[in-house]
Tab-separated table of C-alpha atoms in Angstrom:
chain	number	residue	atom	x	y	z
A	1	MET	CA	-1.164	15.092	-4.874
A	2	LYS	CA	2.210	13.637	-4.022
A	3	ILE	CA	3.808	10.930	-6.152
A	4	GLY	CA	5.555	7.917	-4.660
A	5	SER	CA	7.101	4.835	-6.220
A	6	ALA	CA	6.622	1.148	-5.551
A	7	VAL	CA	9.867	-0.802	-5.267
A	8	GLY	CA	10.723	-4.478	-5.143
A	9	ASP	CA	8.593	-7.501	-5.967
A	10	VAL	CA	5.599	-5.720	-7.487
A	11	ARG	CA	7.867	-4.470	-10.292
A	12	GLY	CA	9.386	-7.891	-10.917
A	13	PRO	CA	12.153	-10.023	-9.380
A	14	ALA	CA	14.872	-7.865	-7.830
A	15	THR	CA	17.876	-8.494	-5.626
A	16	LEU	CA	18.179	-6.558	-2.383
A	17	ASP	CA	20.820	-4.368	-4.006
A	18	ALA	CA	18.367	-3.695	-6.830
A	19	VAL	CA	15.673	-2.698	-4.336
A	20	VAL	CA	18.109	-0.239	-2.741
A	21	GLY	CA	18.856	1.058	-6.225
A	22	GLN	CA	15.161	1.565	-6.962
A	23	VAL	CA	14.775	3.564	-3.754
A	24	ARG	CA	17.801	5.656	-4.715
A	25	VAL	CA	16.305	6.360	-8.146
A	26	ALA	CA	13.028	7.339	-6.485
A	27	ALA	CA	14.826	9.748	-4.152
A	28	GLU	CA	16.787	11.307	-7.004
A	29	ALA	CA	13.566	11.686	-8.994
A	30	GLY	CA	12.005	13.651	-6.165
A	31	PHE	CA	9.333	11.098	-5.285
A	32	ALA	CA	7.677	11.527	-1.906
A	33	THR	CA	7.819	7.898	-0.746
A	34	ALA	CA	9.285	4.546	-1.715
A	35	TRP	CA	6.752	1.770	-1.020
A	36	ALA	CA	7.521	-1.934	-0.529
A	37	SER	CA	4.819	-4.590	-0.710
A	38	GLN	CA	4.815	-7.893	1.123
A	39	ALA	CA	4.586	-10.685	-1.431
A	40	LEU	CA	6.321	-14.064	-1.408
A	41	GLY	CA	9.872	-12.777	-1.541
A	42	TRP	CA	11.609	-10.094	0.485
A	43	ASP	CA	10.232	-9.177	3.888
A	44	ALA	CA	8.825	-5.725	3.148
A	45	LEU	CA	9.701	-4.053	6.449
A	46	THR	CA	13.228	-5.415	6.518
A	47	ALA	CA	13.888	-4.539	2.884
A	48	ILE	CA	12.554	-0.992	3.214
A	49	ALA	CA	14.531	-0.485	6.437
A	50	VAL	CA	17.746	-1.550	4.704
A	51	ALA	CA	17.029	0.593	1.661
A	52	GLY	CA	15.800	3.580	3.648
A	53	ALA	CA	18.871	3.516	5.859
A	54	ALA	CA	21.072	3.511	2.763
A	55	VAL	CA	19.176	6.289	0.976
A	56	PRO	CA	18.439	9.483	2.945
A	57	GLY	CA	15.955	12.107	1.944
A	58	ILE	CA	12.917	10.023	1.013
A	59	ALA	CA	10.074	8.675	3.116
A	60	VAL	CA	9.539	4.912	3.009
A	61	GLY	CA	6.560	2.701	3.656
A	62	THR	CA	4.956	-0.708	3.412
A	63	ALA	CA	1.927	-1.185	1.206
A	64	VAL	CA	1.167	-3.473	2.791
A	65	VAL	CA	2.181	-5.974	5.475
A	66	PRO	CA	-0.553	-8.615	5.983
A	67	VAL	CA	-1.228	-8.915	9.708
A	68	PRO	CA	-2.890	-12.326	10.275
A	69	GLN	CA	0.521	-14.012	10.392
A	70	ARG	CA	1.966	-11.413	12.786
A	71	HIS	CA	0.916	-10.751	16.357
A	72	PRO	CA	0.706	-6.968	16.905
A	73	MET	CA	3.392	-7.037	19.606
A	74	MET	CA	5.795	-8.654	17.153
A	75	LEU	CA	4.890	-6.292	14.335
A	76	ALA	CA	5.207	-3.264	16.628
A	77	GLY	CA	8.745	-4.285	17.558
A	78	GLN	CA	9.673	-4.847	13.926
A	79	ALA	CA	8.101	-1.562	12.802
A	80	LEU	CA	9.841	0.467	15.511
A	81	THR	CA	13.141	-1.174	14.587
A	82	ALA	CA	12.615	-0.153	10.966
A	83	GLN	CA	11.532	3.321	12.071
A	84	ALA	CA	14.782	3.726	14.007
A	85	ALA	CA	16.794	2.523	11.007
A	86	VAL	CA	15.236	5.114	8.690
A	87	LYS	CA	15.275	7.879	11.321
A	88	GLY	CA	11.542	8.439	11.537
A	89	ARG	CA	10.609	8.258	7.841
A	90	LEU	CA	8.410	5.114	7.976
A	91	THR	CA	4.742	4.683	7.150
A	92	LEU	CA	3.425	1.306	8.263
A	93	GLY	CA	0.784	0.032	5.865
A	94	VAL	CA	-1.120	-3.030	7.080
A	95	GLY	CA	-3.887	-5.192	5.697
A	96	THR	CA	-5.855	-8.365	6.261
A	97	GLY	CA	-4.219	-10.095	3.287
A	98	VAL	CA	-5.903	-12.072	0.526
A	99	ALA	CA	-8.127	-14.550	2.348
A	100	ALA	CA	-7.383	-17.441	-0.002
A	101	MET	CA	-3.661	-17.089	0.681
A	102	VAL	CA	-4.000	-16.534	4.428
A	103	SER	CA	-6.111	-19.659	4.848
A	104	GLY	CA	-4.560	-21.785	2.115
A	105	MET	CA	-0.898	-21.101	2.869
A	106	PHE	CA	-0.949	-20.491	6.623
A	107	GLY	CA	-4.066	-22.320	7.739
A	108	LEU	CA	-5.321	-19.218	9.546
A	109	ARG	CA	-8.899	-18.080	9.989
A	110	THR	CA	-10.161	-15.331	7.722
A	111	ASP	CA	-13.673	-14.833	9.066
A	112	ARG	CA	-14.725	-11.459	10.527
A	113	PRO	CA	-11.889	-9.487	8.892
A	114	VAL	CA	-13.151	-6.094	10.053
A	115	GLN	CA	-13.410	-7.184	13.688
A	116	ARG	CA	-9.973	-8.780	13.495
A	117	MET	CA	-8.502	-5.569	12.115
A	118	ARG	CA	-10.332	-3.500	14.741
A	119	ASP	CA	-8.813	-5.613	17.521
A	120	TYR	CA	-5.413	-5.415	15.842
A	121	LEU	CA	-5.377	-1.637	15.421
A	122	THR	CA	-6.690	-1.110	18.943
A	123	VAL	CA	-3.537	-2.817	20.218
A	124	LEU	CA	-1.037	-1.727	17.571
A	125	GLY	CA	-1.454	2.019	18.007
A	126	PRO	CA	-0.602	2.138	21.716
A	127	LEU	CA	2.261	-0.320	21.266
A	128	LEU	CA	3.829	1.879	18.592
A	129	ARG	CA	3.604	4.815	20.998
A	130	GLY	CA	5.484	2.844	23.669
A	131	GLU	CA	2.415	2.294	25.832
A	132	SER	CA	1.541	-0.868	27.732
A	133	VAL	CA	-1.540	-2.802	26.692
A	134	GLU	CA	-3.734	-5.315	28.424
A	135	TYR	CA	-6.235	-6.318	25.794
A	136	ARG	CA	-8.404	-9.393	25.572
A	137	GLY	CA	-10.561	-8.849	22.556
A	138	GLU	CA	-12.796	-11.019	20.465
A	139	THR	CA	-10.009	-12.188	18.153
A	140	LEU	CA	-6.706	-11.570	19.952
A	141	THR	CA	-5.008	-11.096	23.287
A	142	ALA	CA	-2.079	-8.774	23.901
A	143	VAL	CA	-0.517	-7.990	27.265
A	144	GLY	CA	2.696	-5.994	27.666
A	145	ALA	CA	4.673	-3.301	25.902
A	146	VAL	CA	7.328	-2.891	23.217
A	147	THR	CA	10.221	-0.749	24.393
A	148	VAL	CA	12.799	0.539	21.904
A	149	PRO	CA	15.605	2.664	23.405
A	150	GLY	CA	16.063	6.095	21.960
A	151	ASP	CA	13.604	8.670	20.753
A	152	VAL	CA	11.787	6.593	18.126
A	153	PRO	CA	8.489	8.195	17.071
A	154	ALA	CA	5.494	6.037	16.212
A	155	PRO	CA	5.196	5.592	12.466
A	156	SER	CA	2.082	6.679	10.640
A	157	VAL	CA	-0.296	3.728	10.151
A	158	ILE	CA	-2.486	3.263	7.088
A	159	VAL	CA	-4.787	0.371	6.284
A	160	ALA	CA	-5.489	-1.430	3.022
A	161	ALA	CA	-9.233	-0.947	2.692
A	162	MET	CA	-11.746	-1.387	-0.107
A	163	GLY	CA	-15.059	-2.524	1.416
A	164	PRO	CA	-17.131	0.156	3.182
A	165	ARG	CA	-16.733	-1.246	6.715
A	166	MET	CA	-12.949	-1.544	6.405
A	167	VAL	CA	-12.718	1.934	4.892
A	168	ARG	CA	-14.664	3.362	7.839
A	169	LEU	CA	-12.408	1.497	10.258
A	170	ALA	CA	-9.317	2.969	8.581
A	171	GLY	CA	-10.778	6.413	9.090
A	172	GLU	CA	-11.568	5.745	12.744
A	173	LEU	CA	-8.401	4.006	13.973
A	174	ALA	CA	-5.631	4.768	11.462
A	175	ASP	CA	-4.108	7.713	9.636
A	176	GLY	CA	-5.560	6.766	6.283
A	177	THR	CA	-5.837	4.069	3.678
A	178	VAL	CA	-3.896	2.582	0.792
A	179	THR	CA	-5.585	0.964	-2.189
A	180	TRP	CA	-4.355	-1.259	-4.995
A	181	MET	CA	-6.025	-1.766	-8.372
A	182	THR	CA	-8.718	0.765	-7.479
A	183	GLY	CA	-9.798	3.248	-10.130
A	184	PRO	CA	-10.722	6.948	-9.896
A	185	LYS	CA	-14.495	6.409	-9.954
A	186	THR	CA	-14.383	4.080	-6.942
A	187	LEU	CA	-11.938	6.332	-5.136
A	188	GLY	CA	-13.934	9.489	-5.716
A	189	GLU	CA	-17.409	8.085	-5.086
A	190	HIS	CA	-16.685	5.481	-2.392
A	191	ILE	CA	-13.252	5.461	-0.733
A	192	VAL	CA	-12.617	9.185	-0.252
A	193	PRO	CA	-16.029	10.281	1.067
A	194	THR	CA	-16.377	7.232	3.307
A	195	ILE	CA	-12.991	7.545	5.011
A	196	THR	CA	-13.220	11.328	5.253
A	197	LYS	CA	-16.527	11.103	7.089
A	198	ALA	CA	-15.206	8.379	9.410
A	199	ALA	CA	-12.085	10.424	10.218
A	200	GLY	CA	-14.144	13.263	11.662
A	201	GLY	CA	-12.134	16.461	11.616
A	202	ARG	CA	-8.883	14.778	10.589
A	203	ALA	CA	-7.662	14.762	6.987
A	204	PRO	CA	-6.924	11.116	6.173
A	205	ARG	CA	-4.100	10.021	3.929
A	206	ILE	CA	-5.395	8.346	0.772
A	207	VAL	CA	-2.664	6.492	-1.081
A	208	ALA	CA	-3.710	4.936	-4.398
A	209	GLY	CA	-1.479	2.317	-5.978
A	210	LEU	CA	-1.670	1.321	-9.636
A	211	PRO	CA	0.626	-0.060	-12.331
A	212	VAL	CA	1.669	2.754	-14.640
A	213	CYS	CA	3.432	2.597	-17.983
A	214	VAL	CA	4.252	5.337	-20.461
A	215	THR	CA	4.145	3.692	-23.872
A	216	ASN	CA	3.121	4.066	-27.490
A	217	THR	CA	1.773	0.483	-27.549
A	218	PRO	CA	-0.936	0.506	-24.875
A	219	ASP	CA	-2.808	-2.567	-26.096
A	220	ASP	CA	0.315	-4.703	-25.752
A	221	VAL	CA	1.052	-3.365	-22.267
A	222	ARG	CA	-2.525	-3.888	-21.083
A	223	ALA	CA	-2.437	-7.472	-22.339
A	224	ARG	CA	0.722	-8.109	-20.304
A	225	ILE	CA	-0.818	-6.510	-17.217
A	226	ALA	CA	-3.936	-8.668	-17.598
A	227	GLU	CA	-1.763	-11.785	-17.633
A	228	GLN	CA	0.648	-10.826	-14.849
A	229	PHE	CA	-2.017	-9.584	-12.435
A	230	ALA	CA	-4.722	-12.089	-13.383
A	231	LEU	CA	-5.192	-13.109	-9.731
A	232	ALA	CA	-6.567	-9.670	-8.900
A	233	ALA	CA	-9.456	-10.270	-11.304
A	234	GLN	CA	-10.390	-13.490	-9.528
A	235	VAL	CA	-10.134	-13.048	-5.749
A	236	PRO	CA	-13.198	-11.519	-4.057
A	237	GLU	CA	-11.284	-8.665	-2.404
A	238	TYR	CA	-10.238	-7.134	-5.722
A	239	ARG	CA	-13.108	-8.422	-7.824
A	240	ALA	CA	-15.598	-6.356	-5.831
A	241	THR	CA	-13.591	-3.177	-6.384
A	242	LEU	CA	-13.111	-3.856	-10.083
A	243	ASP	CA	-16.853	-4.462	-10.443
A	244	ARG	CA	-17.579	-1.179	-8.673
A	245	GLU	CA	-15.333	0.543	-11.226
A	246	GLY	CA	-16.917	-1.323	-14.158
A	247	ALA	CA	-13.557	-2.891	-15.019
A	248	ALA	CA	-13.024	-6.374	-16.424
A	249	GLY	CA	-9.604	-6.670	-14.839
A	250	PRO	CA	-6.455	-4.862	-13.685
A	251	GLN	CA	-5.652	-3.905	-17.270
A	252	ASP	CA	-8.645	-1.566	-17.236
A	253	VAL	CA	-7.616	0.397	-14.139
A	254	ALA	CA	-3.860	0.461	-14.802
A	255	ILE	CA	-2.553	3.792	-16.080
A	256	VAL	CA	-1.185	3.150	-19.559
A	257	GLY	CA	-0.563	5.455	-22.496
A	258	THR	CA	1.471	8.369	-23.770
A	259	GLU	CA	2.905	11.063	-21.541
A	260	THR	CA	-0.202	13.183	-22.090
A	261	GLN	CA	-2.607	10.325	-21.377
A	262	VAL	CA	-0.795	9.294	-18.197
A	263	THR	CA	-0.725	12.891	-16.964
A	264	GLN	CA	-4.467	13.193	-17.558
A	265	ALA	CA	-5.081	9.948	-15.652
A	266	LEU	CA	-3.104	11.272	-12.689
A	267	ASP	CA	-5.192	14.452	-12.785
A	268	ARG	CA	-8.311	12.291	-12.425
A	269	LEU	CA	-6.859	10.625	-9.328
A	270	ARG	CA	-6.024	14.003	-7.814
A	271	ASP	CA	-9.515	15.264	-8.545
A	272	ALA	CA	-10.951	12.145	-6.867
A	273	GLY	CA	-9.252	13.152	-3.619
A	274	VAL	CA	-6.128	10.976	-3.666
A	275	THR	CA	-3.362	12.494	-1.539
A	276	GLU	CA	-0.524	10.328	-2.861
A	277	PHE	CA	-0.223	8.222	-5.992
A	278	MET	CA	1.847	5.078	-5.474
A	279	ALA	CA	3.164	4.434	-8.962
A	280	ALA	CA	4.248	0.895	-9.770
A	281	PRO	CA	6.362	1.446	-12.920
A	282	TYR	CA	5.502	-1.415	-15.235
A	283	GLY	CA	7.160	-3.153	-18.147
A	284	THR	CA	10.615	-3.505	-19.598
A	285	ALA	CA	13.556	-1.532	-18.276
A	286	ASP	CA	13.076	1.030	-21.049
A	287	GLU	CA	9.348	1.324	-20.337
A	288	GLN	CA	9.935	1.773	-16.626
A	289	ASN	CA	12.642	4.369	-17.240
A	290	ARG	CA	10.362	6.349	-19.557
A	291	THR	CA	7.613	6.199	-16.934
A	292	ILE	CA	9.921	7.337	-14.130
A	293	ASP	CA	11.165	10.225	-16.289
A	294	LEU	CA	7.609	11.497	-16.756
A	295	LEU	CA	6.698	11.094	-13.070
A	296	ALA	CA	9.916	12.818	-12.011
A	297	GLY	CA	9.015	15.763	-14.215
A	298	LEU	CA	5.559	15.953	-12.658
A	299	THR	CA	7.002	16.008	-9.146
A	300	ARG	CA	8.930	19.122	-10.108
């Protein structure tokens, strides 16, 4: 199992220079990938393109870019631009977004999320490969092509998926999935077997993202995680996954404890079939540094 590092907003407010610095630290630590999430601050693709261009030697990715606000032709152009900037090291993670935010903030429809993602991926894949599309689906229309000069390979595409239908779709039409706040029981019993079956003979990428903190005061850290990520315990998308795990909230699936306890938790993810752990170092600067030191040692 590879180990990657989340950078940017998910770890707390950070300037663009700080995001570049986090990617540099990740590269020096030997992490496989630096992952940027789309929240309410930096544009994830732009930020990771800037940082990836400045820091060679590490793959970069988005985990994830919500697609309802972005037509696939626009996202394809942006993704290929970022791919050119980082010289072919990009993984494009996409998702349907949290429905309450998509409808409440943007006034967009959130019904039929699996069909909407199916239409989206059907168009996005060919566009990323430089092919023309003429698609009039149930939820979107796309006609044309995205042409980027130079030899720019299509980035790998993974899909944020938790429900069984979305997980199967990720196996059918993408290179894998990325999860957030999903524990080892759910991954091993639900996500991994479902996507592996849907992928046929291909080996799907399974990226699992969780807050992680090496600490001697786990109760305090879990209390802070419960407060900071309280939304994840309330919205249906995450609530269903937490219920499947038997967890009251994010604090129960976050990886928190001593070096030994964190290492054992990562072993459980590996045994569940996770191919890459997306660590979101959590806490104070000292706590995050201690966590990165342990993860860097494990990568070696």
